[in-house]
Amino acid sequence: MTNAFINRRKSVSVKVGNVIVGGDAPVVVQSMTNTDTANAIETAIQVSQLAKAGSELVRITVNSEEAAKEVASIREQLDKMNCDVPLVGDFHFNGHKLLEKYPDCAQALAKYRINPGNVGKGKKRDSQFATMIELACKYDKPVRIGVNWGSLDQAIMARLMDENSKLSAPKESTEIMHEALITSALESAAKAEEIGLGRDKIILSCKMSMVQDLISVYQDLASRCDYALHLGLTEAGMGSKGIVASTAALAVLLQQGIGDTIRISLTPEPHGDRTKEVIVAQEILQTMGFRSFTPQVIACPGCGRTSSTYFQQLAQDIQQYLRDQMPVWSEQYKGVEEMNVAVMGCVVNGPGESKHANIGISLPGTGEKPVAPVYVDGEKTVTLKGDHIAEEFQQIVKSYVETKYI
């Protein structure tokens, strides 16, 4: 699936392991572990889970010597699990020391993430930043220069505020902060190129936690460079708030052709499933028509005509069934990820919506005749009834996939 109405921003192509970010490549989905990286087994398991859910890049925290020592082991464990997802190392404060002291770590990672605001202060900042870039050049690794408004380089902010105070018509402080984020990213990228890192090894991000701020900053950043861009609303929050805020911000930018890779930074519930952020990222891209990952289930919201929860349960079961099958189906059945399945709850829109889908079922609403017509490619093929409608419909879906997508 490709949205032909979007004029995609042209960016430099960056190779991250076996994944291409930017250029003409599809927007890449990525995520990040929340395990202690020093626990290699636990981290490898979560990386594998995220990759299986659809994360095409997975970032891990490398914040200590104990963590750095285990990165190569994590990569080895993943290879044994036949999981080839590229690993990205997230460095703050001491990355220059860790990459230099642990070459196995530097080699095992497919990309480094550097935060200009946390790489060092004063005179140490430039030398420590240079060390990380030199190591990236040595090991032929791309770098994401990731600016974050929660850890913005205060020297740049102070410089811009001072310059602003001398203007005859000073700008608002919010404008200065936006400019400081962009300046930090672009100046850091320029320094990285001076040191020897190619433009095809640089990805930029300027993350914020407020929707309108993020949109404004990325629109400006995208107009001022052709580096590949990583999108994400940082600290998006929990549950529906995090999902809605991330979708609102990223949808606007993606619609404008801005963004080469995305992450949905959801706060998981205690002991919650980390893969939810991957599914949300995929669903944003798929519902907007940029990529297809798994067959989509169309279902009505329910009303007084659908007092039974039967259609809701069937829609949920079918959606989970389709997602569970995709690791196998994606290898065997080309194009199956673009399939649409409708599970409708009554006669009002049920038959019509079912005809528009590849496969659709119109379940009986309250007071309606207890039968469920099934439509395949717009044609009514069978009417299901009795106690096994769900099982029979699932088998129809399975048979359709096996015969349609060869």
PDB file of N, CA, C and O in Angstrom, residues 145-200:
ATOM      1  N   ILE A 145      21.677  11.813  15.782  1.00  0.00           N
ATOM      2  CA  ILE A 145      21.901  12.954  16.668  1.00  0.00           C
ATOM      3  C   ILE A 145      20.527  13.351  17.178  1.00  0.00           C
ATOM      4  O   ILE A 145      19.736  13.967  16.452  1.00  0.00           O
ATOM      5  N   GLY A 146      20.232  12.950  18.404  1.00  0.00           N
ATOM      6  CA  GLY A 146      18.892  13.103  18.953  1.00  0.00           C
ATOM      7  C   GLY A 146      18.804  14.191  19.998  1.00  0.00           C
ATOM      8  O   GLY A 146      19.201  13.994  21.147  1.00  0.00           O
ATOM      9  N   VAL A 147      18.288  15.342  19.593  1.00  0.00           N
ATOM     10  CA  VAL A 147      18.106  16.458  20.518  1.00  0.00           C
ATOM     11  C   VAL A 147      16.769  16.287  21.233  1.00  0.00           C
ATOM     12  O   VAL A 147      15.785  15.859  20.635  1.00  0.00           O
ATOM     13  N   ASN A 148      16.745  16.632  22.516  1.00  0.00           N
ATOM     14  CA  ASN A 148      15.522  16.495  23.308  1.00  0.00           C
ATOM     15  C   ASN A 148      15.348  17.757  24.147  1.00  0.00           C
ATOM     16  O   ASN A 148      16.294  18.216  24.785  1.00  0.00           O
ATOM     17  N   TRP A 149      14.145  18.312  24.144  1.00  0.00           N
ATOM     18  CA  TRP A 149      13.973  19.574  24.863  1.00  0.00           C
ATOM     19  C   TRP A 149      14.088  19.420  26.368  1.00  0.00           C
ATOM     20  O   TRP A 149      14.253  20.400  27.095  1.00  0.00           O
ATOM     21  N   GLY A 150      14.055  18.185  26.859  1.00  0.00           N
ATOM     22  CA  GLY A 150      14.252  17.958  28.278  1.00  0.00           C
ATOM     23  C   GLY A 150      15.721  17.943  28.668  1.00  0.00           C
ATOM     24  O   GLY A 150      16.051  17.965  29.862  1.00  0.00           O
ATOM     25  N   SER A 151      16.596  17.883  27.679  1.00  0.00           N
ATOM     26  CA  SER A 151      18.043  17.877  27.953  1.00  0.00           C
ATOM     27  C   SER A 151      18.763  18.709  26.904  1.00  0.00           C
ATOM     28  O   SER A 151      19.771  18.309  26.343  1.00  0.00           O
ATOM     29  N   LEU A 152      18.200  19.864  26.636  1.00  0.00           N
ATOM     30  CA  LEU A 152      18.726  20.751  25.606  1.00  0.00           C
ATOM     31  C   LEU A 152      20.076  21.328  26.018  1.00  0.00           C
ATOM     32  O   LEU A 152      20.307  21.633  27.190  1.00  0.00           O
ATOM     33  N   ASP A 153      20.961  21.476  25.037  1.00  0.00           N
ATOM     34  CA  ASP A 153      22.277  22.070  25.268  1.00  0.00           C
ATOM     35  C   ASP A 153      22.094  23.510  25.755  1.00  0.00           C
ATOM     36  O   ASP A 153      21.676  24.393  24.992  1.00  0.00           O
ATOM     37  N   GLN A 154      22.379  23.747  27.030  1.00  0.00           N
ATOM     38  CA  GLN A 154      22.131  25.052  27.619  1.00  0.00           C
ATOM     39  C   GLN A 154      23.046  26.139  27.075  1.00  0.00           C
ATOM     40  O   GLN A 154      22.701  27.323  27.098  1.00  0.00           O
ATOM     41  N   ALA A 155      24.218  25.774  26.580  1.00  0.00           N
ATOM     42  CA  ALA A 155      25.126  26.769  25.995  1.00  0.00           C
ATOM     43  C   ALA A 155      24.511  27.371  24.739  1.00  0.00           C
ATOM     44  O   ALA A 155      24.581  28.586  24.517  1.00  0.00           O
ATOM     45  N   ILE A 156      23.890  26.525  23.917  1.00  0.00           N
ATOM     46  CA  ILE A 156      23.243  27.022  22.712  1.00  0.00           C
ATOM     47  C   ILE A 156      22.035  27.873  23.080  1.00  0.00           C
ATOM     48  O   ILE A 156      21.799  28.942  22.505  1.00  0.00           O
ATOM     49  N   MET A 157      21.262  27.400  24.038  1.00  0.00           N
ATOM     50  CA  MET A 157      20.082  28.155  24.471  1.00  0.00           C
ATOM     51  C   MET A 157      20.484  29.533  24.984  1.00  0.00           C
ATOM     52  O   MET A 157      19.861  30.552  24.631  1.00  0.00           O
ATOM     53  N   ALA A 158      21.542  29.583  25.797  1.00  0.00           N
ATOM     54  CA  ALA A 158      22.002  30.863  26.346  1.00  0.00           C
ATOM     55  C   ALA A 158      22.490  31.792  25.234  1.00  0.00           C
ATOM     56  O   ALA A 158      22.223  33.009  25.247  1.00  0.00           O
ATOM     57  N   ARG A 159      23.195  31.232  24.255  1.00  0.00           N
ATOM     58  CA  ARG A 159      23.703  32.025  23.142  1.00  0.00           C
ATOM     59  C   ARG A 159      22.575  32.651  22.337  1.00  0.00           C
ATOM     60  O   ARG A 159      22.593  33.845  22.017  1.00  0.00           O
ATOM     61  N   LEU A 160      21.551  31.846  22.043  1.00  0.00           N
ATOM     62  CA  LEU A 160      20.428  32.345  21.248  1.00  0.00           C
ATOM     63  C   LEU A 160      19.591  33.347  22.034  1.00  0.00           C
ATOM     64  O   LEU A 160      19.071  34.323  21.458  1.00  0.00           O
ATOM     65  N   MET A 161      19.437  33.111  23.323  1.00  0.00           N
ATOM     66  CA  MET A 161      18.687  34.057  24.151  1.00  0.00           C
ATOM     67  C   MET A 161      19.409  35.404  24.196  1.00  0.00           C
ATOM     68  O   MET A 161      18.782  36.471  24.154  1.00  0.00           O
ATOM     69  N   ASP A 162      20.736  35.345  24.283  1.00  0.00           N
ATOM     70  CA  ASP A 162      21.531  36.580  24.310  1.00  0.00           C
ATOM     71  C   ASP A 162      21.395  37.331  22.987  1.00  0.00           C
ATOM     72  O   ASP A 162      21.215  38.558  22.967  1.00  0.00           O
ATOM     73  N   GLU A 163      21.479  36.601  21.882  1.00  0.00           N
ATOM     74  CA  GLU A 163      21.331  37.230  20.567  1.00  0.00           C
ATOM     75  C   GLU A 163      19.935  37.825  20.409  1.00  0.00           C
ATOM     76  O   GLU A 163      19.766  38.912  19.843  1.00  0.00           O
ATOM     77  N   ASN A 164      18.951  37.120  20.913  1.00  0.00           N
ATOM     78  CA  ASN A 164      17.569  37.582  20.798  1.00  0.00           C
ATOM     79  C   ASN A 164      17.330  38.867  21.584  1.00  0.00           C
ATOM     80  O   ASN A 164      16.586  39.757  21.147  1.00  0.00           O
ATOM     81  N   SER A 165      17.969  38.973  22.740  1.00  0.00           N
ATOM     82  CA  SER A 165      17.769  40.158  23.584  1.00  0.00           C
ATOM     83  C   SER A 165      18.283  41.436  22.928  1.00  0.00           C
ATOM     84  O   SER A 165      17.875  42.540  23.293  1.00  0.00           O
ATOM     85  N   LYS A 166      19.165  41.292  21.959  1.00  0.00           N
ATOM     86  CA  LYS A 166      19.746  42.445  21.289  1.00  0.00           C
ATOM     87  C   LYS A 166      18.938  42.888  20.069  1.00  0.00           C
ATOM     88  O   LYS A 166      19.241  43.911  19.463  1.00  0.00           O
ATOM     89  N   LEU A 167      17.915  42.107  19.716  1.00  0.00           N
ATOM     90  CA  LEU A 167      17.085  42.463  18.566  1.00  0.00           C
ATOM     91  C   LEU A 167      16.133  43.604  18.916  1.00  0.00           C
ATOM     92  O   LEU A 167      15.693  43.744  20.057  1.00  0.00           O
ATOM     93  N   SER A 168      15.787  44.384  17.922  1.00  0.00           N
ATOM     94  CA  SER A 168      14.841  45.478  18.149  1.00  0.00           C
ATOM     95  C   SER A 168      13.441  44.955  18.442  1.00  0.00           C
ATOM     96  O   SER A 168      12.655  45.592  19.139  1.00  0.00           O
ATOM     97  N   ALA A 169      13.136  43.765  17.884  1.00  0.00           N
ATOM     98  CA  ALA A 169      11.846  43.117  18.156  1.00  0.00           C
ATOM     99  C   ALA A 169      12.125  41.663  18.564  1.00  0.00           C
ATOM    100  O   ALA A 169      12.050  40.736  17.739  1.00  0.00           O
ATOM    101  N   PRO A 170      12.454  41.432  19.831  1.00  0.00           N
ATOM    102  CA  PRO A 170      12.802  40.090  20.311  1.00  0.00           C
ATOM    103  C   PRO A 170      11.679  39.079  20.091  1.00  0.00           C
ATOM    104  O   PRO A 170      10.491  39.412  20.159  1.00  0.00           O
ATOM    105  N   LYS A 171      12.063  37.861  19.821  1.00  0.00           N
ATOM    106  CA  LYS A 171      11.102  36.774  19.624  1.00  0.00           C
ATOM    107  C   LYS A 171      10.634  36.230  20.964  1.00  0.00           C
ATOM    108  O   LYS A 171      11.278  36.440  21.991  1.00  0.00           O
ATOM    109  N   GLU A 172       9.528  35.503  20.926  1.00  0.00           N
ATOM    110  CA  GLU A 172       9.011  34.853  22.131  1.00  0.00           C
ATOM    111  C   GLU A 172       9.970  33.741  22.554  1.00  0.00           C
ATOM    112  O   GLU A 172      10.672  33.154  21.720  1.00  0.00           O
ATOM    113  N   SER A 173       9.988  33.433  23.851  1.00  0.00           N
ATOM    114  CA  SER A 173      10.899  32.413  24.374  1.00  0.00           C
ATOM    115  C   SER A 173      10.661  31.046  23.734  1.00  0.00           C
ATOM    116  O   SER A 173      11.603  30.274  23.537  1.00  0.00           O
ATOM    117  N   THR A 174       9.393  30.757  23.405  1.00  0.00           N
ATOM    118  CA  THR A 174       9.092  29.471  22.753  1.00  0.00           C
ATOM    119  C   THR A 174       9.780  29.371  21.400  1.00  0.00           C
ATOM    120  O   THR A 174      10.320  28.313  21.043  1.00  0.00           O
ATOM    121  N   GLU A 175       9.785  30.448  20.645  1.00  0.00           N
ATOM    122  CA  GLU A 175      10.464  30.458  19.350  1.00  0.00           C
ATOM    123  C   GLU A 175      11.962  30.225  19.518  1.00  0.00           C
ATOM    124  O   GLU A 175      12.584  29.521  18.710  1.00  0.00           O
ATOM    125  N   ILE A 176      12.522  30.797  20.566  1.00  0.00           N
ATOM    126  CA  ILE A 176      13.953  30.631  20.813  1.00  0.00           C
ATOM    127  C   ILE A 176      14.264  29.183  21.175  1.00  0.00           C
ATOM    128  O   ILE A 176      15.263  28.614  20.720  1.00  0.00           O
ATOM    129  N   MET A 177      13.398  28.563  21.964  1.00  0.00           N
ATOM    130  CA  MET A 177      13.618  27.166  22.314  1.00  0.00           C
ATOM    131  C   MET A 177      13.547  26.285  21.075  1.00  0.00           C
ATOM    132  O   MET A 177      14.369  25.382  20.887  1.00  0.00           O
ATOM    133  N   HIS A 178      12.570  26.544  20.221  1.00  0.00           N
ATOM    134  CA  HIS A 178      12.454  25.780  18.974  1.00  0.00           C
ATOM    135  C   HIS A 178      13.736  25.919  18.148  1.00  0.00           C
ATOM    136  O   HIS A 178      14.268  24.939  17.624  1.00  0.00           O
ATOM    137  N   GLU A 179      14.208  27.152  18.033  1.00  0.00           N
ATOM    138  CA  GLU A 179      15.409  27.391  17.255  1.00  0.00           C
ATOM    139  C   GLU A 179      16.623  26.728  17.898  1.00  0.00           C
ATOM    140  O   GLU A 179      17.509  26.222  17.198  1.00  0.00           O
ATOM    141  N   ALA A 180      16.661  26.704  19.229  1.00  0.00           N
ATOM    142  CA  ALA A 180      17.784  26.072  19.926  1.00  0.00           C
ATOM    143  C   ALA A 180      17.833  24.578  19.636  1.00  0.00           C
ATOM    144  O   ALA A 180      18.915  24.002  19.453  1.00  0.00           O
ATOM    145  N   LEU A 181      16.678  23.934  19.587  1.00  0.00           N
ATOM    146  CA  LEU A 181      16.620  22.508  19.256  1.00  0.00           C
ATOM    147  C   LEU A 181      17.181  22.257  17.854  1.00  0.00           C
ATOM    148  O   LEU A 181      18.017  21.374  17.648  1.00  0.00           O
ATOM    149  N   ILE A 182      16.705  23.032  16.909  1.00  0.00           N
ATOM    150  CA  ILE A 182      17.127  22.851  15.523  1.00  0.00           C
ATOM    151  C   ILE A 182      18.606  23.181  15.354  1.00  0.00           C
ATOM    152  O   ILE A 182      19.354  22.447  14.689  1.00  0.00           O
ATOM    153  N   THR A 183      19.029  24.267  15.977  1.00  0.00           N
ATOM    154  CA  THR A 183      20.433  24.669  15.895  1.00  0.00           C
ATOM    155  C   THR A 183      21.344  23.604  16.480  1.00  0.00           C
ATOM    156  O   THR A 183      22.402  23.279  15.910  1.00  0.00           O
ATOM    157  N   SER A 184      20.951  23.036  17.613  1.00  0.00           N
ATOM    158  CA  SER A 184      21.744  21.980  18.243  1.00  0.00           C
ATOM    159  C   SER A 184      21.911  20.794  17.295  1.00  0.00           C
ATOM    160  O   SER A 184      23.007  20.250  17.137  1.00  0.00           O
ATOM    161  N   ALA A 185      20.810  20.404  16.649  1.00  0.00           N
ATOM    162  CA  ALA A 185      20.859  19.266  15.726  1.00  0.00           C
ATOM    163  C   ALA A 185      21.731  19.571  14.515  1.00  0.00           C
ATOM    164  O   ALA A 185      22.604  18.772  14.138  1.00  0.00           O
ATOM    165  N   LEU A 186      21.504  20.713  13.888  1.00  0.00           N
ATOM    166  CA  LEU A 186      22.216  21.036  12.654  1.00  0.00           C
ATOM    167  C   LEU A 186      23.698  21.329  12.895  1.00  0.00           C
ATOM    168  O   LEU A 186      24.552  20.915  12.105  1.00  0.00           O
ATOM    169  N   GLU A 187      24.008  22.035  13.970  1.00  0.00           N
ATOM    170  CA  GLU A 187      25.415  22.310  14.262  1.00  0.00           C
ATOM    171  C   GLU A 187      26.158  21.026  14.625  1.00  0.00           C
ATOM    172  O   GLU A 187      27.315  20.842  14.229  1.00  0.00           O
ATOM    173  N   SER A 188      25.496  20.138  15.349  1.00  0.00           N
ATOM    174  CA  SER A 188      26.123  18.854  15.700  1.00  0.00           C
ATOM    175  C   SER A 188      26.355  18.015  14.455  1.00  0.00           C
ATOM    176  O   SER A 188      27.401  17.371  14.307  1.00  0.00           O
ATOM    177  N   ALA A 189      25.387  18.030  13.543  1.00  0.00           N
ATOM    178  CA  ALA A 189      25.539  17.279  12.294  1.00  0.00           C
ATOM    179  C   ALA A 189      26.695  17.839  11.465  1.00  0.00           C
ATOM    180  O   ALA A 189      27.481  17.090  10.877  1.00  0.00           O
ATOM    181  N   ALA A 190      26.792  19.162  11.426  1.00  0.00           N
ATOM    182  CA  ALA A 190      27.892  19.798  10.678  1.00  0.00           C
ATOM    183  C   ALA A 190      29.248  19.422  11.275  1.00  0.00           C
ATOM    184  O   ALA A 190      30.205  19.137  10.536  1.00  0.00           O
ATOM    185  N   LYS A 191      29.333  19.386  12.605  1.00  0.00           N
ATOM    186  CA  LYS A 191      30.589  18.993  13.252  1.00  0.00           C
ATOM    187  C   LYS A 191      30.917  17.533  12.961  1.00  0.00           C
ATOM    188  O   LYS A 191      32.075  17.182  12.741  1.00  0.00           O
ATOM    189  N   ALA A 192      29.884  16.687  12.955  1.00  0.00           N
ATOM    190  CA  ALA A 192      30.102  15.274  12.651  1.00  0.00           C
ATOM    191  C   ALA A 192      30.654  15.102  11.245  1.00  0.00           C
ATOM    192  O   ALA A 192      31.561  14.290  11.003  1.00  0.00           O
ATOM    193  N   GLU A 193      30.142  15.893  10.289  1.00  0.00           N
ATOM    194  CA  GLU A 193      30.652  15.824   8.924  1.00  0.00           C
ATOM    195  C   GLU A 193      32.090  16.326   8.837  1.00  0.00           C
ATOM    196  O   GLU A 193      32.909  15.765   8.103  1.00  0.00           O
ATOM    197  N   GLU A 194      32.394  17.371   9.590  1.00  0.00           N
ATOM    198  CA  GLU A 194      33.764  17.894   9.611  1.00  0.00           C
ATOM    199  C   GLU A 194      34.748  16.836  10.110  1.00  0.00           C
ATOM    200  O   GLU A 194      35.872  16.725   9.613  1.00  0.00           O
ATOM    201  N   ILE A 195      34.302  16.044  11.075  1.00  0.00           N
ATOM    202  CA  ILE A 195      35.159  14.997  11.644  1.00  0.00           C
ATOM    203  C   ILE A 195      35.341  13.846  10.668  1.00  0.00           C
ATOM    204  O   ILE A 195      36.352  13.122  10.712  1.00  0.00           O
ATOM    205  N   GLY A 196      34.372  13.676   9.766  1.00  0.00           N
ATOM    206  CA  GLY A 196      34.518  12.622   8.764  1.00  0.00           C
ATOM    207  C   GLY A 196      33.327  11.717   8.582  1.00  0.00           C
ATOM    208  O   GLY A 196      33.348  10.792   7.758  1.00  0.00           O
ATOM    209  N   LEU A 197      32.248  11.930   9.338  1.00  0.00           N
ATOM    210  CA  LEU A 197      31.053  11.104   9.194  1.00  0.00           C
ATOM    211  C   LEU A 197      30.242  11.597   7.997  1.00  0.00           C
ATOM    212  O   LEU A 197      29.914  12.783   7.900  1.00  0.00           O
ATOM    213  N   GLY A 198      29.923  10.688   7.083  1.00  0.00           N
ATOM    214  CA  GLY A 198      29.202  11.071   5.875  1.00  0.00           C
ATOM    215  C   GLY A 198      27.751  11.425   6.154  1.00  0.00           C
ATOM    216  O   GLY A 198      27.168  11.006   7.148  1.00  0.00           O
ATOM    217  N   ARG A 199      27.165  12.195   5.245  1.00  0.00           N
ATOM    218  CA  ARG A 199      25.746  12.558   5.386  1.00  0.00           C
ATOM    219  C   ARG A 199      24.859  11.325   5.354  1.00  0.00           C
ATOM    220  O   ARG A 199      23.759  11.324   5.900  1.00  0.00           O
ATOM    221  N   ASP A 200      25.352  10.275   4.699  1.00  0.00           N
ATOM    222  CA  ASP A 200      24.585   9.039   4.634  1.00  0.00           C
ATOM    223  C   ASP A 200      24.763   8.186   5.890  1.00  0.00           C
ATOM    224  O   ASP A 200      24.367   7.016   5.930  1.00  0.00           O
TER     225      ASP A 200
END
